[in-house]
Amino acid sequence: MYNDIWHQGFLFAIFLIVGIVCAFIYDTFRVSERFARSGIFLMFAKDILFWIVITFLMFVICLKYNNGVIRSYMFLGIFLGAVTYFNTVSKYVLNILFFTINLLKKIILLLLNIIFVPLKFFLKLINKPVFLAISFSRRSIVSICGKIKFKFMIFKKFRR
């Protein structure tokens, strides 16, 4: 009997942790929604994905620790874990996630600037000569085509 009570307490603690993990996953989805605004369809798809992930996580934990048996205190543990997470560390985790994503955005933009600023300079440098060459060659090609067409018409005229 003592072992059974210990096992149920252990399961309750595990499902408290599962509730915290579920709330953390929810926070990551909230952060992704704030940074990548999406339409109603994509938000619906994210919600479905969230619930699929949570259901799979609960299913695996139930199978691993309780042989697939579902008890009401497991849902209570998940609920209390999520409430505890949201009331204690959620705002700090959100701040850390926002800071991390903003830092990554700045690093990526810096790397893109490092790559593209010399490219922009190079393109500005060769823009005028390339434009002149293209316009000269286009005029040349048009005049050559006109001459070929004229010669072809003359050839066609004398062919009869």
Short mmCIF file of N, CA and C in Angstrom, two decimals, residues 70-132:
data_model
loop_
_atom_site.label_atom_id
_atom_site.label_comp_id
_atom_site.label_asym_id
_atom_site.label_seq_id
_atom_site.Cartn_x
_atom_site.Cartn_y
_atom_site.Cartn_z
N ILE A 70 -5.11 6.22 -17.04
CA ILE A 70 -5.31 7.65 -16.83
C ILE A 70 -6.10 7.85 -15.55
N ARG A 71 -5.58 8.69 -14.68
CA ARG A 71 -6.23 9.01 -13.40
C ARG A 71 -6.56 10.49 -13.36
N SER A 72 -7.53 10.86 -12.58
CA SER A 72 -7.96 12.26 -12.52
C SER A 72 -6.89 13.15 -11.91
N TYR A 73 -6.08 12.65 -10.98
CA TYR A 73 -5.06 13.48 -10.37
C TYR A 73 -3.96 13.84 -11.36
N MET A 74 -3.86 13.08 -12.46
CA MET A 74 -2.90 13.44 -13.50
C MET A 74 -3.30 14.76 -14.15
N PHE A 75 -4.59 14.93 -14.46
CA PHE A 75 -5.07 16.18 -15.04
C PHE A 75 -4.94 17.32 -14.05
N LEU A 76 -5.18 17.03 -12.77
CA LEU A 76 -4.99 18.04 -11.74
C LEU A 76 -3.52 18.46 -11.67
N GLY A 77 -2.61 17.49 -11.77
CA GLY A 77 -1.18 17.80 -11.76
C GLY A 77 -0.79 18.66 -12.96
N ILE A 78 -1.31 18.33 -14.14
CA ILE A 78 -1.01 19.13 -15.33
C ILE A 78 -1.54 20.55 -15.16
N PHE A 79 -2.77 20.67 -14.68
CA PHE A 79 -3.37 21.99 -14.48
C PHE A 79 -2.57 22.80 -13.46
N LEU A 80 -2.23 22.19 -12.32
CA LEU A 80 -1.48 22.92 -11.29
C LEU A 80 -0.07 23.28 -11.77
N GLY A 81 0.55 22.40 -12.55
CA GLY A 81 1.87 22.71 -13.10
C GLY A 81 1.82 23.89 -14.05
N ALA A 82 0.80 23.91 -14.91
CA ALA A 82 0.67 25.02 -15.86
C ALA A 82 0.36 26.33 -15.14
N VAL A 83 -0.54 26.28 -14.16
CA VAL A 83 -0.87 27.49 -13.40
C VAL A 83 0.35 28.00 -12.65
N THR A 84 1.10 27.09 -12.04
CA THR A 84 2.32 27.48 -11.33
C THR A 84 3.32 28.12 -12.28
N TYR A 85 3.50 27.53 -13.44
CA TYR A 85 4.43 28.08 -14.42
C TYR A 85 3.99 29.49 -14.85
N PHE A 86 2.71 29.65 -15.20
CA PHE A 86 2.25 30.95 -15.68
C PHE A 86 2.32 32.02 -14.59
N ASN A 87 2.14 31.64 -13.33
CA ASN A 87 2.16 32.63 -12.25
C ASN A 87 3.56 32.92 -11.72
N THR A 88 4.54 32.09 -12.06
CA THR A 88 5.88 32.31 -11.49
C THR A 88 6.91 32.72 -12.54
N VAL A 89 7.16 31.90 -13.52
CA VAL A 89 8.30 32.13 -14.41
C VAL A 89 7.93 32.46 -15.85
N SER A 90 6.66 32.49 -16.19
CA SER A 90 6.27 32.69 -17.58
C SER A 90 6.75 34.03 -18.12
N LYS A 91 6.59 35.11 -17.35
CA LYS A 91 6.99 36.41 -17.87
C LYS A 91 8.51 36.49 -18.05
N TYR A 92 9.27 35.81 -17.19
CA TYR A 92 10.73 35.81 -17.35
C TYR A 92 11.15 34.99 -18.58
N VAL A 93 10.48 33.87 -18.77
CA VAL A 93 10.77 33.03 -19.94
C VAL A 93 10.41 33.78 -21.22
N LEU A 94 9.28 34.46 -21.22
CA LEU A 94 8.89 35.25 -22.40
C LEU A 94 9.92 36.33 -22.69
N ASN A 95 10.39 37.02 -21.63
CA ASN A 95 11.40 38.06 -21.83
C ASN A 95 12.69 37.46 -22.39
N ILE A 96 13.09 36.31 -21.88
CA ILE A 96 14.31 35.65 -22.38
C ILE A 96 14.12 35.22 -23.83
N LEU A 97 12.96 34.65 -24.16
CA LEU A 97 12.70 34.24 -25.54
C LEU A 97 12.67 35.44 -26.48
N PHE A 98 12.01 36.54 -26.07
CA PHE A 98 11.99 37.74 -26.90
C PHE A 98 13.40 38.30 -27.09
N PHE A 99 14.17 38.35 -26.01
CA PHE A 99 15.54 38.85 -26.11
C PHE A 99 16.37 37.98 -27.04
N THR A 100 16.23 36.66 -26.91
CA THR A 100 16.99 35.74 -27.75
C THR A 100 16.63 35.90 -29.22
N ILE A 101 15.34 35.99 -29.51
CA ILE A 101 14.92 36.12 -30.91
C ILE A 101 15.34 37.47 -31.48
N ASN A 102 15.23 38.54 -30.68
CA ASN A 102 15.70 39.85 -31.16
C ASN A 102 17.20 39.84 -31.41
N LEU A 103 17.95 39.18 -30.52
CA LEU A 103 19.40 39.08 -30.70
C LEU A 103 19.73 38.29 -31.97
N LEU A 104 19.02 37.19 -32.19
CA LEU A 104 19.24 36.41 -33.41
C LEU A 104 18.91 37.22 -34.66
N LYS A 105 17.81 38.00 -34.60
CA LYS A 105 17.46 38.84 -35.74
C LYS A 105 18.56 39.86 -36.03
N LYS A 106 19.10 40.48 -34.97
CA LYS A 106 20.16 41.46 -35.16
C LYS A 106 21.43 40.82 -35.72
N ILE A 107 21.76 39.63 -35.23
CA ILE A 107 22.95 38.93 -35.74
C ILE A 107 22.78 38.57 -37.20
N ILE A 108 21.60 38.06 -37.56
CA ILE A 108 21.34 37.69 -38.95
C ILE A 108 21.39 38.92 -39.85
N LEU A 109 20.78 40.04 -39.40
CA LEU A 109 20.82 41.27 -40.20
C LEU A 109 22.25 41.79 -40.34
N LEU A 110 23.05 41.69 -39.29
CA LEU A 110 24.44 42.10 -39.36
C LEU A 110 25.21 41.24 -40.36
N LEU A 111 25.00 39.94 -40.31
CA LEU A 111 25.67 39.05 -41.26
C LEU A 111 25.23 39.33 -42.69
N LEU A 112 23.95 39.59 -42.88
CA LEU A 112 23.47 39.93 -44.22
C LEU A 112 24.06 41.24 -44.71
N ASN A 113 24.20 42.22 -43.80
CA ASN A 113 24.83 43.48 -44.18
C ASN A 113 26.30 43.27 -44.53
N ILE A 114 26.97 42.43 -43.78
CA ILE A 114 28.38 42.14 -44.07
C ILE A 114 28.51 41.50 -45.44
N ILE A 115 27.56 40.67 -45.80
CA ILE A 115 27.60 40.00 -47.10
C ILE A 115 27.17 40.94 -48.22
N PHE A 116 26.10 41.71 -48.01
CA PHE A 116 25.50 42.45 -49.11
C PHE A 116 26.04 43.86 -49.31
N VAL A 117 26.67 44.47 -48.32
CA VAL A 117 27.21 45.82 -48.53
C VAL A 117 28.33 45.79 -49.57
N PRO A 118 29.30 44.88 -49.51
CA PRO A 118 30.29 44.84 -50.61
C PRO A 118 29.65 44.52 -51.95
N LEU A 119 28.63 43.67 -51.94
CA LEU A 119 27.94 43.34 -53.19
C LEU A 119 27.25 44.57 -53.77
N LYS A 120 26.59 45.38 -52.93
CA LYS A 120 25.95 46.61 -53.38
C LYS A 120 27.00 47.57 -53.95
N PHE A 121 28.13 47.69 -53.24
CA PHE A 121 29.19 48.57 -53.71
C PHE A 121 29.71 48.10 -55.07
N PHE A 122 29.92 46.83 -55.22
CA PHE A 122 30.40 46.26 -56.48
C PHE A 122 29.38 46.51 -57.60
N LEU A 123 28.10 46.31 -57.30
CA LEU A 123 27.07 46.54 -58.32
C LEU A 123 26.99 48.01 -58.72
N LYS A 124 27.15 48.93 -57.76
CA LYS A 124 27.16 50.35 -58.09
C LYS A 124 28.38 50.68 -58.94
N LEU A 125 29.48 50.04 -58.65
CA LEU A 125 30.72 50.29 -59.37
C LEU A 125 30.63 49.86 -60.82
N ILE A 126 30.02 48.71 -61.07
CA ILE A 126 29.96 48.21 -62.45
C ILE A 126 28.66 48.55 -63.15
N ASN A 127 27.75 49.23 -62.50
CA ASN A 127 26.44 49.52 -63.07
C ASN A 127 26.55 50.34 -64.35
N LYS A 128 27.28 51.44 -64.33
CA LYS A 128 27.36 52.33 -65.49
C LYS A 128 28.03 51.65 -66.68
N PRO A 129 29.20 51.03 -66.51
CA PRO A 129 29.81 50.38 -67.68
C PRO A 129 28.96 49.24 -68.25
N VAL A 130 28.33 48.47 -67.39
CA VAL A 130 27.51 47.36 -67.87
C VAL A 130 26.28 47.91 -68.59
N PHE A 131 25.68 48.97 -68.06
CA PHE A 131 24.52 49.56 -68.71
C PHE A 131 24.90 50.10 -70.09
N LEU A 132 26.04 50.77 -70.17
CA LEU A 132 26.49 51.29 -71.46
C LEU A 132 26.75 50.16 -72.45
#
